Short mmCIF file of C-alpha atoms in Angstrom, two decimals:
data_model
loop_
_atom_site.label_atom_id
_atom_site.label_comp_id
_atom_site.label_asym_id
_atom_site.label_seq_id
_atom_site.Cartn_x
_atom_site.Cartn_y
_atom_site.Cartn_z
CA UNK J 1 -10.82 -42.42 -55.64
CA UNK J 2 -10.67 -38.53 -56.26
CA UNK J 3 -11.75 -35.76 -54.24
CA UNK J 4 -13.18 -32.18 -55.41
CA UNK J 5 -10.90 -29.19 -54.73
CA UNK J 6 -13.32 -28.28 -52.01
CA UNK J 7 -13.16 -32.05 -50.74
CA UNK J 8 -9.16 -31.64 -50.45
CA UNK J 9 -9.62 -28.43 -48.56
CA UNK J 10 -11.99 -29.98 -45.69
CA UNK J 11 -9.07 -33.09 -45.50
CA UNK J 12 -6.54 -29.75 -45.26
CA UNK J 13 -8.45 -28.40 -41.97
CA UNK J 14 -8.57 -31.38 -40.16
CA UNK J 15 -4.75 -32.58 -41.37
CA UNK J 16 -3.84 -29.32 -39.58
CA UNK J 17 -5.77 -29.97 -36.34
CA UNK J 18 -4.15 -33.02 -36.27
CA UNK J 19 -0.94 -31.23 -36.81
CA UNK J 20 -1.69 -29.54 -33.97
CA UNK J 21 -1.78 -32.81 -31.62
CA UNK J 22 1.46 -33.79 -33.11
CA UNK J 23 2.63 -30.16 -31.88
CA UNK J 24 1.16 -30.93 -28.32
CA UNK J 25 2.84 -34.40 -28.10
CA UNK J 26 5.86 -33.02 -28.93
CA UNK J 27 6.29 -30.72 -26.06
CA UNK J 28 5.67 -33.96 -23.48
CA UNK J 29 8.68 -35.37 -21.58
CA UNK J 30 7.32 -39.55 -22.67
CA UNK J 31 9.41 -40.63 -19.57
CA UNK J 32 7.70 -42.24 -17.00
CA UNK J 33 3.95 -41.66 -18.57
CA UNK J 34 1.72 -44.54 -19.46
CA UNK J 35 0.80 -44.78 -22.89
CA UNK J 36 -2.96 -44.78 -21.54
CA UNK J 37 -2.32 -41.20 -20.43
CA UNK J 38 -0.72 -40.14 -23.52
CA UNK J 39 -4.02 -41.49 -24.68
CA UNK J 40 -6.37 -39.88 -22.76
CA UNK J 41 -4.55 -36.41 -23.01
CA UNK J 42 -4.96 -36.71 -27.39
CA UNK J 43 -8.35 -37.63 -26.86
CA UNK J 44 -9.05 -34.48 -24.72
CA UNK J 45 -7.70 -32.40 -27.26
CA UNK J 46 -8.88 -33.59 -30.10
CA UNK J 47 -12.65 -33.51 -28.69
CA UNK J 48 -12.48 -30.83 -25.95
CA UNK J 49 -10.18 -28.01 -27.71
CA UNK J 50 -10.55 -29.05 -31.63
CA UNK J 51 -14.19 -29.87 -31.73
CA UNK J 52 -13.36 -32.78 -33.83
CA UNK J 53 -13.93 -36.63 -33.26
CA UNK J 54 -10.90 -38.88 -32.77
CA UNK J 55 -11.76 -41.23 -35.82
CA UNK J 56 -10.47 -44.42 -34.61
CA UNK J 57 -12.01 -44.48 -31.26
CA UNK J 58 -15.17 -47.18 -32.16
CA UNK J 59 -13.49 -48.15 -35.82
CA UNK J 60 -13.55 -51.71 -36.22
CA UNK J 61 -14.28 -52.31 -32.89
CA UNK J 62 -11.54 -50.44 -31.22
CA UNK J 63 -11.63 -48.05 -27.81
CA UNK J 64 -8.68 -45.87 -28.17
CA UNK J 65 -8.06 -42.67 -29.76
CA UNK J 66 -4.73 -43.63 -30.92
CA UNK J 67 -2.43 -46.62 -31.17
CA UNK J 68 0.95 -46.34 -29.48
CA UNK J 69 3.73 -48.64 -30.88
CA UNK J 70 6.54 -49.37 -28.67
CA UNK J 71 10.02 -50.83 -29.33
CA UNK J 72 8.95 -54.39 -31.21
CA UNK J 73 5.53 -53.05 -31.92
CA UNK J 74 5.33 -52.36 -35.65
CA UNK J 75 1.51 -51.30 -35.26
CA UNK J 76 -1.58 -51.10 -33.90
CA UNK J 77 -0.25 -51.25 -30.01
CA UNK J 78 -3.07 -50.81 -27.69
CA UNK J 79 -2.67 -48.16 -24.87
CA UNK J 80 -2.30 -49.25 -21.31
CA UNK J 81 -2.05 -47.70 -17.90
CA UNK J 82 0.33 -50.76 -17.38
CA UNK J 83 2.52 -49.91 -19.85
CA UNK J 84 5.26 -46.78 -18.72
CA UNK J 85 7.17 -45.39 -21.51
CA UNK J 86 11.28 -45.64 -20.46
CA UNK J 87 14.22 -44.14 -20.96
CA UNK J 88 15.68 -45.47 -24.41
CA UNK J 89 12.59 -46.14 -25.79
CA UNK J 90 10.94 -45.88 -29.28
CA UNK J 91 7.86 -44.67 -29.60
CA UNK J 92 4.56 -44.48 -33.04
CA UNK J 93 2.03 -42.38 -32.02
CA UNK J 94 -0.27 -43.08 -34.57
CA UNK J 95 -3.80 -40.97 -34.41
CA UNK J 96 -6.58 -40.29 -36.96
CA UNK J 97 -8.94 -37.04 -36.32
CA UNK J 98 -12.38 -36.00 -38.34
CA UNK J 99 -13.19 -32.97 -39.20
CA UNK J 100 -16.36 -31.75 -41.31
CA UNK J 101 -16.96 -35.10 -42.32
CA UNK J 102 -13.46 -36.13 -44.02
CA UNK J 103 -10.70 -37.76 -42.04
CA UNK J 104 -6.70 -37.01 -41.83
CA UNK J 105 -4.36 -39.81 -40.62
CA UNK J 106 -0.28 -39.36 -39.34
CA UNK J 107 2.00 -41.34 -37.37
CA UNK J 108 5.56 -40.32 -35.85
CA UNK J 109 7.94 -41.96 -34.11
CA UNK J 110 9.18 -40.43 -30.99
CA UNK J 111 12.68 -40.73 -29.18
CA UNK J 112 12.18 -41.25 -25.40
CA UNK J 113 15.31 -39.90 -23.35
CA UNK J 114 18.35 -40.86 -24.29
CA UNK J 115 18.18 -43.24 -27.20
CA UNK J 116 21.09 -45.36 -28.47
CA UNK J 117 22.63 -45.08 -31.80
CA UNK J 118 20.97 -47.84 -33.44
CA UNK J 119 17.42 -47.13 -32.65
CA UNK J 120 18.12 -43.58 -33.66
CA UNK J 121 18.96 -44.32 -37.41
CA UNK J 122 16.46 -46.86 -37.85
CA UNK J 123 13.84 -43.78 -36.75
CA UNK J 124 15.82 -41.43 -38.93
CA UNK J 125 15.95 -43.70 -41.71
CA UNK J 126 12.39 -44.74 -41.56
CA UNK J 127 11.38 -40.72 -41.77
CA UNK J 128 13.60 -40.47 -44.54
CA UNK J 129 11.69 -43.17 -46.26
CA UNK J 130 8.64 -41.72 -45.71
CA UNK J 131 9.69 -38.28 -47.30
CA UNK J 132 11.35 -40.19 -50.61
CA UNK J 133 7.68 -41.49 -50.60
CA UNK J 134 6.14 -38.59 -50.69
CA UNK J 135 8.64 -36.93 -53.34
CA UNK J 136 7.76 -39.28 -56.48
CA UNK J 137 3.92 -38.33 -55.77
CA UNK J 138 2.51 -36.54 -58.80
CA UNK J 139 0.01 -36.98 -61.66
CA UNK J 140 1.19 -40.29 -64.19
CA UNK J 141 3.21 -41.41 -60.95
CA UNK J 142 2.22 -44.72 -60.18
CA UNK J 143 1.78 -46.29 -57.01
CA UNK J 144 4.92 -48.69 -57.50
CA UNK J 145 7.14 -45.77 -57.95
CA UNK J 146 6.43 -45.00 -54.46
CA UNK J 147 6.41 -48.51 -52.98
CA UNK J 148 10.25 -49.05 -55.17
CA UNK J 149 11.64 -45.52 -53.43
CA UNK J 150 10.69 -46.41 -49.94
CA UNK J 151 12.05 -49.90 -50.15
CA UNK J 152 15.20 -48.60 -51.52
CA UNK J 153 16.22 -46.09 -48.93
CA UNK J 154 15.29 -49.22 -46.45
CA UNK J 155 17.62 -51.33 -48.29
CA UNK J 156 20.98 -49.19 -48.30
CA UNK J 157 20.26 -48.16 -44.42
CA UNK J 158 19.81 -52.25 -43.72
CA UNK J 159 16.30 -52.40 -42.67
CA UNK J 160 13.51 -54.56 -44.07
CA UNK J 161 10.11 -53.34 -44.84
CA UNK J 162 6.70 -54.60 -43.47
CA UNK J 163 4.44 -56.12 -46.45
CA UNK J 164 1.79 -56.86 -44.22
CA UNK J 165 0.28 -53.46 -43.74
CA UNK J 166 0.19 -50.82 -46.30
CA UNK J 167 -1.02 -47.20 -46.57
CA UNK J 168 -4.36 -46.51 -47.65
CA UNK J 169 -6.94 -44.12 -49.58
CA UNK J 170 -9.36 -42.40 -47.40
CA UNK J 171 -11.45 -39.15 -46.66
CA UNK J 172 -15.36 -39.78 -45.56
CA UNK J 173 -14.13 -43.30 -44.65
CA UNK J 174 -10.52 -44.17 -42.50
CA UNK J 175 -9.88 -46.74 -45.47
CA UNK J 176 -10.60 -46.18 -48.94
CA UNK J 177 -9.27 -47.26 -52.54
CA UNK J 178 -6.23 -47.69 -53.40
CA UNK J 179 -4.00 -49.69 -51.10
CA UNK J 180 -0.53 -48.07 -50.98
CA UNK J 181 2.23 -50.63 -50.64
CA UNK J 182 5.67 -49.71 -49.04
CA UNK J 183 7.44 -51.61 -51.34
CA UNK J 184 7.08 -52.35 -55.46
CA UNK J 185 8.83 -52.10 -58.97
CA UNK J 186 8.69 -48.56 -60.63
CA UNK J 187 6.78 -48.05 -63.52
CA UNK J 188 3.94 -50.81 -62.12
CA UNK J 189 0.63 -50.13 -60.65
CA UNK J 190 -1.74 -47.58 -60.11
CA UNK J 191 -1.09 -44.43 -62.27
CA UNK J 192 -1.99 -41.28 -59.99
CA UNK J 193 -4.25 -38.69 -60.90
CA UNK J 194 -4.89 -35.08 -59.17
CA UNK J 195 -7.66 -35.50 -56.66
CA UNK J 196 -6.41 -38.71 -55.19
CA UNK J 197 -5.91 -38.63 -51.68
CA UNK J 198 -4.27 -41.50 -49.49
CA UNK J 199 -1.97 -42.31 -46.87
CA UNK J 200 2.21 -43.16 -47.27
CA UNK J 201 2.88 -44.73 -43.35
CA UNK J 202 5.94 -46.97 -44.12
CA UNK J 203 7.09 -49.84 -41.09
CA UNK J 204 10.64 -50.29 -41.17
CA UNK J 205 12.29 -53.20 -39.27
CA UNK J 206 15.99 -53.82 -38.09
CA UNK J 207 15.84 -57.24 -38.98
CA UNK J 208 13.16 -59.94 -40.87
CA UNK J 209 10.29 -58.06 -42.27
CA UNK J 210 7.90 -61.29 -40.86
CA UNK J 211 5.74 -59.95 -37.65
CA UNK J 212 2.93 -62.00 -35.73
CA UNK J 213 0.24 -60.64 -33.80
CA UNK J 214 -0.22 -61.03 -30.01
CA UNK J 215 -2.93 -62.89 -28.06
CA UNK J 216 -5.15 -58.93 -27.82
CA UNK J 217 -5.78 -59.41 -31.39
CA UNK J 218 -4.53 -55.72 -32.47
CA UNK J 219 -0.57 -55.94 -31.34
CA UNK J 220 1.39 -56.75 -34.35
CA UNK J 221 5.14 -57.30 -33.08
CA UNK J 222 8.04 -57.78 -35.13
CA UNK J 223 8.98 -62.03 -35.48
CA UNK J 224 12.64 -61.51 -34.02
CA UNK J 225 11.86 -58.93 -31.58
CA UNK J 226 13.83 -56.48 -32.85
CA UNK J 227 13.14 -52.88 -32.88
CA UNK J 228 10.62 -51.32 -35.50
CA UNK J 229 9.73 -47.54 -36.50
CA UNK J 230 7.22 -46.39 -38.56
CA UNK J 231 6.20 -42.27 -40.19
CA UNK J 232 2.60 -41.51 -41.55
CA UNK J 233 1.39 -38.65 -43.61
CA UNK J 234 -1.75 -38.19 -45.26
CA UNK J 235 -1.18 -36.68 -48.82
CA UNK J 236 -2.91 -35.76 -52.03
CA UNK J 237 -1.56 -35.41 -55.76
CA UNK J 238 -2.04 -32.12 -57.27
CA UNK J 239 -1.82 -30.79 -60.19
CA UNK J 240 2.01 -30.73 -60.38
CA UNK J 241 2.99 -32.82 -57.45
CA UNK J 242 1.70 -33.21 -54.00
CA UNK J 243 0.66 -31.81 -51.03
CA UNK J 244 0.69 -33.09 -47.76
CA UNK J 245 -2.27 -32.75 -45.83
CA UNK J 246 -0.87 -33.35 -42.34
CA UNK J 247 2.31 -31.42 -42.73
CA UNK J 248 3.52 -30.45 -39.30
CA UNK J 249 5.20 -27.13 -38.42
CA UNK J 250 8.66 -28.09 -38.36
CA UNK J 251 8.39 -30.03 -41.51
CA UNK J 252 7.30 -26.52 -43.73
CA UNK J 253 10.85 -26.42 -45.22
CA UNK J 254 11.15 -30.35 -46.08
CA UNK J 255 8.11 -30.15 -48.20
CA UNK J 256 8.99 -26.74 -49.87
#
């Protein structure tokens, strides 16, 4: 479950190309494109302009480059030309990218116009749950310390947390050892080592934490219908803490 020094460094390069597609997405205006052509224009980047491979297009069966989780989608939505982002909407981009042989995942969840209050701090909140995440990372951690300081932060902002889907180690392959779970008692489970490298991608819901999947077999949509946000980094423990391998530009200072 560890990685060599010069391992960690090839997962650095391509966490910072895909950085660099979270960079490009940023600068769209969402409104009025179809989630197919936010699609297409990732996969375009990643392959034409990165010369990297977009790692989930082909995994487990999939066509896509990225999934794109919309309103009650809590993962693994399934782009569409049909589907035309709106005004008010909530938005995961979630998109994995190989470079050199070793693979960097990330997810973010984008505001879409003008977005009402309530969506807005269940995105902020779920962001903020990601990052207390991230901060217990270090060597003797262990994995339910994370899980416990995720579910916390859900707790006091009045949000459940998904159990069904959890982060995940990885680097040659998407999904490695150990599972991750966004939710736990500190103190319990995995104790962390330097070298390990794995993903932190918490779901947050506004109401029951139960979700079905649709008829496609990939949509997973929250039970009540209510709205659902979700933040991915891909991270490894270090020596003295962690580093986050898909650290975006804007987020320098938050991880300083």
């Amino acid at each position: 479950m560890t990685k060599t020094p010069a391992e960690i460094e090839l997962m650095a390069e391509a966490g910072r190309l895909l950085a660099l597609v979270f960079a490009r997405l940023d600068e769209l205006t969402l409104a009025g494109m179809s989630t197919l052509a936010v699609n297409d224009l990732v996969e375009a980047l990643i392959v034409d302009e990165l010369a990297a491979r977009p790692a989930s297009k082909g995994q487990y069966g999939y066509g896509f480059v990225l999934n794109c989780s919309r309103n009650e989608v809590v993962c693994h939505g399934v782009p569409s030309a049909r589907e035309i982002l709106r005004d008010g909407d909530i938005v995961n981009f979630d998109v994995t990218l190989e470079k050199h042989g070793f693979i960097a995942d990330s997810s973010k969840t984008y505001l879409v116009g003008d977005v009402g209050p309530a969506a807005r701090k269940l995105v902020r909140t779920t962001y903020e749950a990601l990052w207390k995440g991230i901060r217990v990372v270090r060597p003797g951690a262990r994995l339910g310390d994370i899980g416990h300081a995720i579910e916390q932060h859900a707790k006091r902002g009045g949000y459940s947390v998904v159990r069904d889907y959890c982060g995940h180690g990885i680097g040659r392959e998407m999904h490695e050892p150990p599972q991750v779970l966004h939710f736990g008692k500190p103190g319990t489970g995995l104790t962390l080592r330097e070298g390990m490298v794995f993903t932190i991608e918490p779901m947050l819901n506004q109401g029951v934490r139960t979700v079905r999947t649709e008829d496609d077999g990939w949509t997973v949509v929250t039970a009540d219908r209510k709205l659902s946000a979700q933040f991915e980094h891909t991270v490894a423990v270090t020596r003295d803490g962690v580093r986050v391998l898909t650290l975006r530009a804007d987020e320098v200072a938050r991880a300083a």
